[in-house]
Amino acid sequence: MIDIIYKRLDQTISNLDITNFEELFPIILEDLEYVLVTLNEDEKKLSSVEQFMNGSKIRKKVFVYISKLATLYFKLIYNMDVNIINSSDYNLSIAGGGYNSNDGNIYYSDFGAILSQTSELSFLHTCLHEGRHQMQHESYTSESLLSIPPYMLKLLKESLLEDNLPENNRKFYKDNYYNLFTENDAEHFAKEEIYDLIKKLL
């Protein structure tokens, strides 16, 4: 059974290389059903030893699939290039992921993603949340101030405030995480996009 699981997950990952969207569309639905529903049923068929020995490897393959799906989603819906990279940075072990405005990449660690997982959609939520931070940053760095959406100006002021605080440990950010406009905007976006993604696919 474990070989069947690995083969099926590898197939979901390679299916996202299909460039014809009309062909890919129904395949995504089938693959999502496997990743979100059937995979759990297949894992229950494994012995407790097999589950223990293979659980993290299975999750890692799921993360690769979801990060690739999120990348495709941002490209198709927002015409936006997103790079989601698995990293061994120990800072990511306490978070599901993070956007780095210095290089424009989204990073996650398998360990951090596993620890922060609360549902089958947790990692997709993380990818969409961090992708929104990229959208925010690209809006802030637009060459024309007039092209920045008005609601983003509020986020820009908050970002400028944090960047100019005389500290290097991000204390303001950590102390105010749940109150920050940038984080609330990213959270709202991720929740709405998961709903829209499923709705668009169906």
PDB file of C-alpha atoms in Angstrom:
ATOM      1  CA  MET A   1       0.000   0.000   0.000  1.00  0.00           C
ATOM      2  CA  ILE A   2       2.802   2.435   0.805  1.00  0.00           C
ATOM      3  CA  ASP A   3       4.188   2.081  -2.733  1.00  0.00           C
ATOM      4  CA  ILE A   4       0.722   2.828  -4.119  1.00  0.00           C
ATOM      5  CA  ILE A   5       0.509   5.987  -1.981  1.00  0.00           C
ATOM      6  CA  TYR A   6       3.924   7.222  -3.101  1.00  0.00           C
ATOM      7  CA  LYS A   7       3.171   6.491  -6.751  1.00  0.00           C
ATOM      8  CA  ARG A   8      -0.170   8.298  -6.571  1.00  0.00           C
ATOM      9  CA  LEU A   9       1.351  11.365  -4.855  1.00  0.00           C
ATOM     10  CA  ASP A  10       4.191  11.497  -7.392  1.00  0.00           C
ATOM     11  CA  GLN A  11       1.529  11.402 -10.110  1.00  0.00           C
ATOM     12  CA  THR A  12      -0.357  14.365  -8.597  1.00  0.00           C
ATOM     13  CA  ILE A  13       2.882  16.365  -8.612  1.00  0.00           C
ATOM     14  CA  SER A  14       3.794  15.502 -12.209  1.00  0.00           C
ATOM     15  CA  ASN A  15       0.215  16.146 -13.406  1.00  0.00           C
ATOM     16  CA  LEU A  16       0.696  19.856 -12.656  1.00  0.00           C
ATOM     17  CA  ASP A  17       3.268  19.985 -15.463  1.00  0.00           C
ATOM     18  CA  ILE A  18       0.437  19.605 -17.999  1.00  0.00           C
ATOM     19  CA  THR A  19       0.277  22.900 -19.906  1.00  0.00           C
ATOM     20  CA  ASN A  20      -3.167  22.446 -21.483  1.00  0.00           C
ATOM     21  CA  PHE A  21      -5.487  23.831 -18.810  1.00  0.00           C
ATOM     22  CA  GLU A  22      -8.605  22.218 -20.307  1.00  0.00           C
ATOM     23  CA  GLU A  23      -6.886  18.863 -19.928  1.00  0.00           C
ATOM     24  CA  LEU A  24      -5.476  19.723 -16.504  1.00  0.00           C
ATOM     25  CA  PHE A  25      -8.718  21.080 -15.015  1.00  0.00           C
ATOM     26  CA  PRO A  26     -10.512  17.744 -14.328  1.00  0.00           C
ATOM     27  CA  ILE A  27      -7.224  16.129 -13.277  1.00  0.00           C
ATOM     28  CA  ILE A  28      -6.744  18.770 -10.563  1.00  0.00           C
ATOM     29  CA  LEU A  29     -10.162  17.889  -9.164  1.00  0.00           C
ATOM     30  CA  GLU A  30      -9.295  14.191  -9.029  1.00  0.00           C
ATOM     31  CA  ASP A  31      -5.871  14.858  -7.507  1.00  0.00           C
ATOM     32  CA  LEU A  32      -7.265  17.222  -4.870  1.00  0.00           C
ATOM     33  CA  GLU A  33      -9.830  14.621  -3.896  1.00  0.00           C
ATOM     34  CA  TYR A  34      -7.026  12.130  -3.457  1.00  0.00           C
ATOM     35  CA  VAL A  35      -4.802  14.489  -1.436  1.00  0.00           C
ATOM     36  CA  LEU A  36      -7.603  15.848   0.770  1.00  0.00           C
ATOM     37  CA  VAL A  37      -9.775  12.739   1.226  1.00  0.00           C
ATOM     38  CA  THR A  38      -8.599   9.423  -0.172  1.00  0.00           C
ATOM     39  CA  LEU A  39      -5.019   9.735   1.081  1.00  0.00           C
ATOM     40  CA  ASN A  40      -6.266   9.680   4.685  1.00  0.00           C
ATOM     41  CA  GLU A  41      -8.227   6.510   3.942  1.00  0.00           C
ATOM     42  CA  ASP A  42      -5.166   4.896   2.357  1.00  0.00           C
ATOM     43  CA  GLU A  43      -2.960   5.864   5.306  1.00  0.00           C
ATOM     44  CA  LYS A  44      -5.388   4.157   7.694  1.00  0.00           C
ATOM     45  CA  LYS A  45      -4.751   0.916   5.814  1.00  0.00           C
ATOM     46  CA  LEU A  46      -1.074   1.078   6.786  1.00  0.00           C
ATOM     47  CA  SER A  47       0.195  -0.592   9.934  1.00  0.00           C
ATOM     48  CA  SER A  48       1.111   1.676  12.852  1.00  0.00           C
ATOM     49  CA  VAL A  49       4.786   1.015  12.108  1.00  0.00           C
ATOM     50  CA  GLU A  50       4.336   1.943   8.424  1.00  0.00           C
ATOM     51  CA  GLN A  51       2.492   5.112   9.413  1.00  0.00           C
ATOM     52  CA  PHE A  52       5.282   6.076  11.808  1.00  0.00           C
ATOM     53  CA  MET A  53       8.064   5.329   9.324  1.00  0.00           C
ATOM     54  CA  ASN A  54       6.423   7.004   6.325  1.00  0.00           C
ATOM     55  CA  GLY A  55       4.199   9.759   7.753  1.00  0.00           C
ATOM     56  CA  SER A  56       6.643  12.646   7.331  1.00  0.00           C
ATOM     57  CA  LYS A  57       7.668  11.537   3.831  1.00  0.00           C
ATOM     58  CA  ILE A  58       4.012  11.419   2.784  1.00  0.00           C
ATOM     59  CA  ARG A  59       3.432  14.933   4.194  1.00  0.00           C
ATOM     60  CA  LYS A  60       6.509  16.235   2.359  1.00  0.00           C
ATOM     61  CA  LYS A  61       5.116  14.996  -0.960  1.00  0.00           C
ATOM     62  CA  VAL A  62       1.766  16.628  -0.157  1.00  0.00           C
ATOM     63  CA  PHE A  63       3.561  19.928   0.551  1.00  0.00           C
ATOM     64  CA  VAL A  64       5.358  19.732  -2.805  1.00  0.00           C
ATOM     65  CA  TYR A  65       2.031  19.149  -4.564  1.00  0.00           C
ATOM     66  CA  ILE A  66       0.214  21.969  -2.767  1.00  0.00           C
ATOM     67  CA  SER A  67       3.062  24.463  -3.241  1.00  0.00           C
ATOM     68  CA  LYS A  68       3.087  23.637  -6.949  1.00  0.00           C
ATOM     69  CA  LEU A  69      -0.710  23.973  -7.135  1.00  0.00           C
ATOM     70  CA  ALA A  70      -0.597  27.350  -5.347  1.00  0.00           C
ATOM     71  CA  THR A  71       2.113  28.554  -7.738  1.00  0.00           C
ATOM     72  CA  LEU A  72      -0.059  27.576 -10.701  1.00  0.00           C
ATOM     73  CA  TYR A  73      -3.102  29.227  -9.124  1.00  0.00           C
ATOM     74  CA  PHE A  74      -1.355  32.576  -8.639  1.00  0.00           C
ATOM     75  CA  LYS A  75      -0.131  32.461 -12.234  1.00  0.00           C
ATOM     76  CA  LEU A  76      -3.508  31.582 -13.759  1.00  0.00           C
ATOM     77  CA  ILE A  77      -5.693  33.844 -11.615  1.00  0.00           C
ATOM     78  CA  TYR A  78      -3.389  36.801 -10.874  1.00  0.00           C
ATOM     79  CA  ASN A  79      -0.725  36.469 -13.601  1.00  0.00           C
ATOM     80  CA  MET A  80       1.797  36.524 -10.780  1.00  0.00           C
ATOM     81  CA  ASP A  81       5.010  34.528 -10.537  1.00  0.00           C
ATOM     82  CA  VAL A  82       5.390  32.944  -7.114  1.00  0.00           C
ATOM     83  CA  ASN A  83       8.361  30.854  -5.969  1.00  0.00           C
ATOM     84  CA  ILE A  84       7.625  28.567  -3.028  1.00  0.00           C
ATOM     85  CA  ILE A  85      10.828  26.999  -1.747  1.00  0.00           C
ATOM     86  CA  ASN A  86      11.451  24.312   0.858  1.00  0.00           C
ATOM     87  CA  SER A  87      14.156  25.533   3.228  1.00  0.00           C
ATOM     88  CA  SER A  88      16.145  24.081   6.113  1.00  0.00           C
ATOM     89  CA  ASP A  89      16.252  27.478   7.863  1.00  0.00           C
ATOM     90  CA  TYR A  90      15.624  26.721  11.540  1.00  0.00           C
ATOM     91  CA  ASN A  91      13.580  29.943  11.905  1.00  0.00           C
ATOM     92  CA  LEU A  92      10.879  28.324   9.779  1.00  0.00           C
ATOM     93  CA  SER A  93      10.533  25.432  12.220  1.00  0.00           C
ATOM     94  CA  ILE A  94       8.170  27.559  14.313  1.00  0.00           C
ATOM     95  CA  ALA A  95       6.051  28.803  11.386  1.00  0.00           C
ATOM     96  CA  GLY A  96       4.202  27.308   8.460  1.00  0.00           C
ATOM     97  CA  GLY A  97       6.006  29.586   6.026  1.00  0.00           C
ATOM     98  CA  GLY A  98       7.228  33.083   5.333  1.00  0.00           C
ATOM     99  CA  TYR A  99       7.639  35.609   2.534  1.00  0.00           C
ATOM    100  CA  ASN A 100      11.080  37.173   2.092  1.00  0.00           C
ATOM    101  CA  SER A 101      10.713  40.627   0.548  1.00  0.00           C
ATOM    102  CA  ASN A 102      14.470  40.802  -0.072  1.00  0.00           C
ATOM    103  CA  ASP A 103      14.496  38.053  -2.693  1.00  0.00           C
ATOM    104  CA  GLY A 104      10.764  37.784  -3.462  1.00  0.00           C
ATOM    105  CA  ASN A 105      10.494  34.111  -2.498  1.00  0.00           C
ATOM    106  CA  ILE A 106       8.144  32.250  -0.195  1.00  0.00           C
ATOM    107  CA  TYR A 107       9.873  29.772   2.100  1.00  0.00           C
ATOM    108  CA  TYR A 108       8.656  26.892   4.229  1.00  0.00           C
ATOM    109  CA  SER A 109      10.236  24.015   6.095  1.00  0.00           C
ATOM    110  CA  ASP A 110       8.734  20.540   6.153  1.00  0.00           C
ATOM    111  CA  PHE A 111       9.116  20.422   9.927  1.00  0.00           C
ATOM    112  CA  GLY A 112       7.433  23.782  10.489  1.00  0.00           C
ATOM    113  CA  ALA A 113       4.626  22.958   8.058  1.00  0.00           C
ATOM    114  CA  ILE A 114       3.977  19.628   9.787  1.00  0.00           C
ATOM    115  CA  LEU A 115       3.929  21.250  13.243  1.00  0.00           C
ATOM    116  CA  SER A 116       1.553  24.014  12.160  1.00  0.00           C
ATOM    117  CA  GLN A 117      -0.828  21.712  10.273  1.00  0.00           C
ATOM    118  CA  THR A 118      -4.326  21.781  11.758  1.00  0.00           C
ATOM    119  CA  SER A 119      -6.245  20.508   8.719  1.00  0.00           C
ATOM    120  CA  GLU A 120      -5.662  19.150   5.227  1.00  0.00           C
ATOM    121  CA  LEU A 121      -5.943  22.707   3.890  1.00  0.00           C
ATOM    122  CA  SER A 122      -3.507  24.296   6.380  1.00  0.00           C
ATOM    123  CA  PHE A 123      -0.531  24.330   4.046  1.00  0.00           C
ATOM    124  CA  LEU A 124      -2.584  25.651   1.117  1.00  0.00           C
ATOM    125  CA  HIS A 125      -3.758  28.418   3.440  1.00  0.00           C
ATOM    126  CA  THR A 126      -0.107  29.174   4.285  1.00  0.00           C
ATOM    127  CA  CYS A 127       0.890  29.366   0.606  1.00  0.00           C
ATOM    128  CA  LEU A 128      -1.994  31.720  -0.182  1.00  0.00           C
ATOM    129  CA  HIS A 129      -1.311  33.831   2.930  1.00  0.00           C
ATOM    130  CA  GLU A 130       2.356  34.266   2.026  1.00  0.00           C
ATOM    131  CA  GLY A 131       1.469  34.872  -1.616  1.00  0.00           C
ATOM    132  CA  ARG A 132      -0.702  37.741  -0.438  1.00  0.00           C
ATOM    133  CA  HIS A 133       2.311  39.226   1.338  1.00  0.00           C
ATOM    134  CA  GLN A 134       4.107  39.122  -2.012  1.00  0.00           C
ATOM    135  CA  MET A 135       1.162  40.928  -3.606  1.00  0.00           C
ATOM    136  CA  GLN A 136       1.285  43.523  -0.830  1.00  0.00           C
ATOM    137  CA  HIS A 137       5.017  44.068  -1.308  1.00  0.00           C
ATOM    138  CA  GLU A 138       4.723  44.333  -5.094  1.00  0.00           C
ATOM    139  CA  SER A 139       2.001  46.925  -4.589  1.00  0.00           C
ATOM    140  CA  TYR A 140       4.180  48.925  -2.165  1.00  0.00           C
ATOM    141  CA  THR A 141       7.113  48.938  -4.566  1.00  0.00           C
ATOM    142  CA  SER A 142       5.079  50.041  -7.563  1.00  0.00           C
ATOM    143  CA  GLU A 143       6.738  52.842  -9.521  1.00  0.00           C
ATOM    144  CA  SER A 144       3.575  54.907  -9.385  1.00  0.00           C
ATOM    145  CA  LEU A 145       1.994  55.838  -6.071  1.00  0.00           C
ATOM    146  CA  LEU A 146      -1.295  56.343  -7.918  1.00  0.00           C
ATOM    147  CA  SER A 147      -1.325  52.686  -8.990  1.00  0.00           C
ATOM    148  CA  ILE A 148      -1.374  51.470  -5.370  1.00  0.00           C
ATOM    149  CA  PRO A 149      -4.924  50.411  -4.400  1.00  0.00           C
ATOM    150  CA  PRO A 150      -6.198  52.763  -1.644  1.00  0.00           C
ATOM    151  CA  TYR A 151      -6.630  49.964   0.920  1.00  0.00           C
ATOM    152  CA  MET A 152      -2.970  49.005   0.385  1.00  0.00           C
ATOM    153  CA  LEU A 153      -1.825  52.472   1.528  1.00  0.00           C
ATOM    154  CA  LYS A 154      -2.925  51.588   5.048  1.00  0.00           C
ATOM    155  CA  LEU A 155      -0.773  48.465   4.870  1.00  0.00           C
ATOM    156  CA  LEU A 156       2.130  50.437   3.424  1.00  0.00           C
ATOM    157  CA  LYS A 157       2.081  52.882   6.367  1.00  0.00           C
ATOM    158  CA  GLU A 158       2.202  49.976   8.779  1.00  0.00           C
ATOM    159  CA  SER A 159       5.065  48.369   6.905  1.00  0.00           C
ATOM    160  CA  LEU A 160       7.021  51.644   6.874  1.00  0.00           C
ATOM    161  CA  LEU A 161       6.467  52.022  10.609  1.00  0.00           C
ATOM    162  CA  GLU A 162       7.835  48.560  11.338  1.00  0.00           C
ATOM    163  CA  ASP A 163      10.813  49.024   9.010  1.00  0.00           C
ATOM    164  CA  ASN A 164      11.813  52.236  10.785  1.00  0.00           C
ATOM    165  CA  LEU A 165      11.611  51.029  14.374  1.00  0.00           C
ATOM    166  CA  PRO A 166      15.025  51.029  16.112  1.00  0.00           C
ATOM    167  CA  GLU A 167      15.094  47.279  16.749  1.00  0.00           C
ATOM    168  CA  ASN A 168      16.311  44.226  14.938  1.00  0.00           C
ATOM    169  CA  ASN A 169      14.383  41.447  16.643  1.00  0.00           C
ATOM    170  CA  ARG A 170      10.945  42.232  15.166  1.00  0.00           C
ATOM    171  CA  LYS A 171       9.465  42.735  18.639  1.00  0.00           C
ATOM    172  CA  PHE A 172       6.787  45.111  17.337  1.00  0.00           C
ATOM    173  CA  TYR A 173       5.763  42.534  14.736  1.00  0.00           C
ATOM    174  CA  LYS A 174       5.629  39.662  17.230  1.00  0.00           C
ATOM    175  CA  ASP A 175       3.803  41.652  19.886  1.00  0.00           C
ATOM    176  CA  ASN A 176       1.185  42.924  17.444  1.00  0.00           C
ATOM    177  CA  TYR A 177       0.924  40.049  14.938  1.00  0.00           C
ATOM    178  CA  TYR A 178      -2.821  39.502  15.329  1.00  0.00           C
ATOM    179  CA  ASN A 179      -3.560  43.236  15.136  1.00  0.00           C
ATOM    180  CA  LEU A 180      -1.488  44.083  12.077  1.00  0.00           C
ATOM    181  CA  PHE A 181      -3.393  45.147   8.955  1.00  0.00           C
ATOM    182  CA  THR A 182      -0.897  43.285   6.764  1.00  0.00           C
ATOM    183  CA  GLU A 183      -1.501  40.002   8.582  1.00  0.00           C
ATOM    184  CA  ASN A 184      -5.271  40.412   8.781  1.00  0.00           C
ATOM    185  CA  ASP A 185      -5.374  41.215   5.089  1.00  0.00           C
ATOM    186  CA  ALA A 186      -3.295  38.106   4.277  1.00  0.00           C
ATOM    187  CA  GLU A 187      -5.479  35.920   6.515  1.00  0.00           C
ATOM    188  CA  HIS A 188      -8.683  37.210   4.950  1.00  0.00           C
ATOM    189  CA  PHE A 189      -7.250  36.755   1.466  1.00  0.00           C
ATOM    190  CA  ALA A 190      -6.161  33.157   2.145  1.00  0.00           C
ATOM    191  CA  LYS A 191      -9.571  32.155   3.512  1.00  0.00           C
ATOM    192  CA  GLU A 192     -11.426  33.772   0.630  1.00  0.00           C
ATOM    193  CA  GLU A 193      -9.083  32.305  -1.979  1.00  0.00           C
ATOM    194  CA  ILE A 194      -9.443  28.752  -0.679  1.00  0.00           C
ATOM    195  CA  TYR A 195     -13.205  29.124  -1.029  1.00  0.00           C
ATOM    196  CA  ASP A 196     -12.835  30.698  -4.486  1.00  0.00           C
ATOM    197  CA  LEU A 197     -10.308  28.101  -5.637  1.00  0.00           C
ATOM    198  CA  ILE A 198     -12.615  25.211  -4.764  1.00  0.00           C
ATOM    199  CA  LYS A 199     -15.588  27.090  -6.232  1.00  0.00           C
ATOM    200  CA  LYS A 200     -13.720  27.808  -9.483  1.00  0.00           C
ATOM    201  CA  LEU A 201     -12.614  24.192  -9.812  1.00  0.00           C
ATOM    202  CA  LEU A 202     -16.126  22.895  -9.195  1.00  0.00           C
TER     203      LEU A 202
END
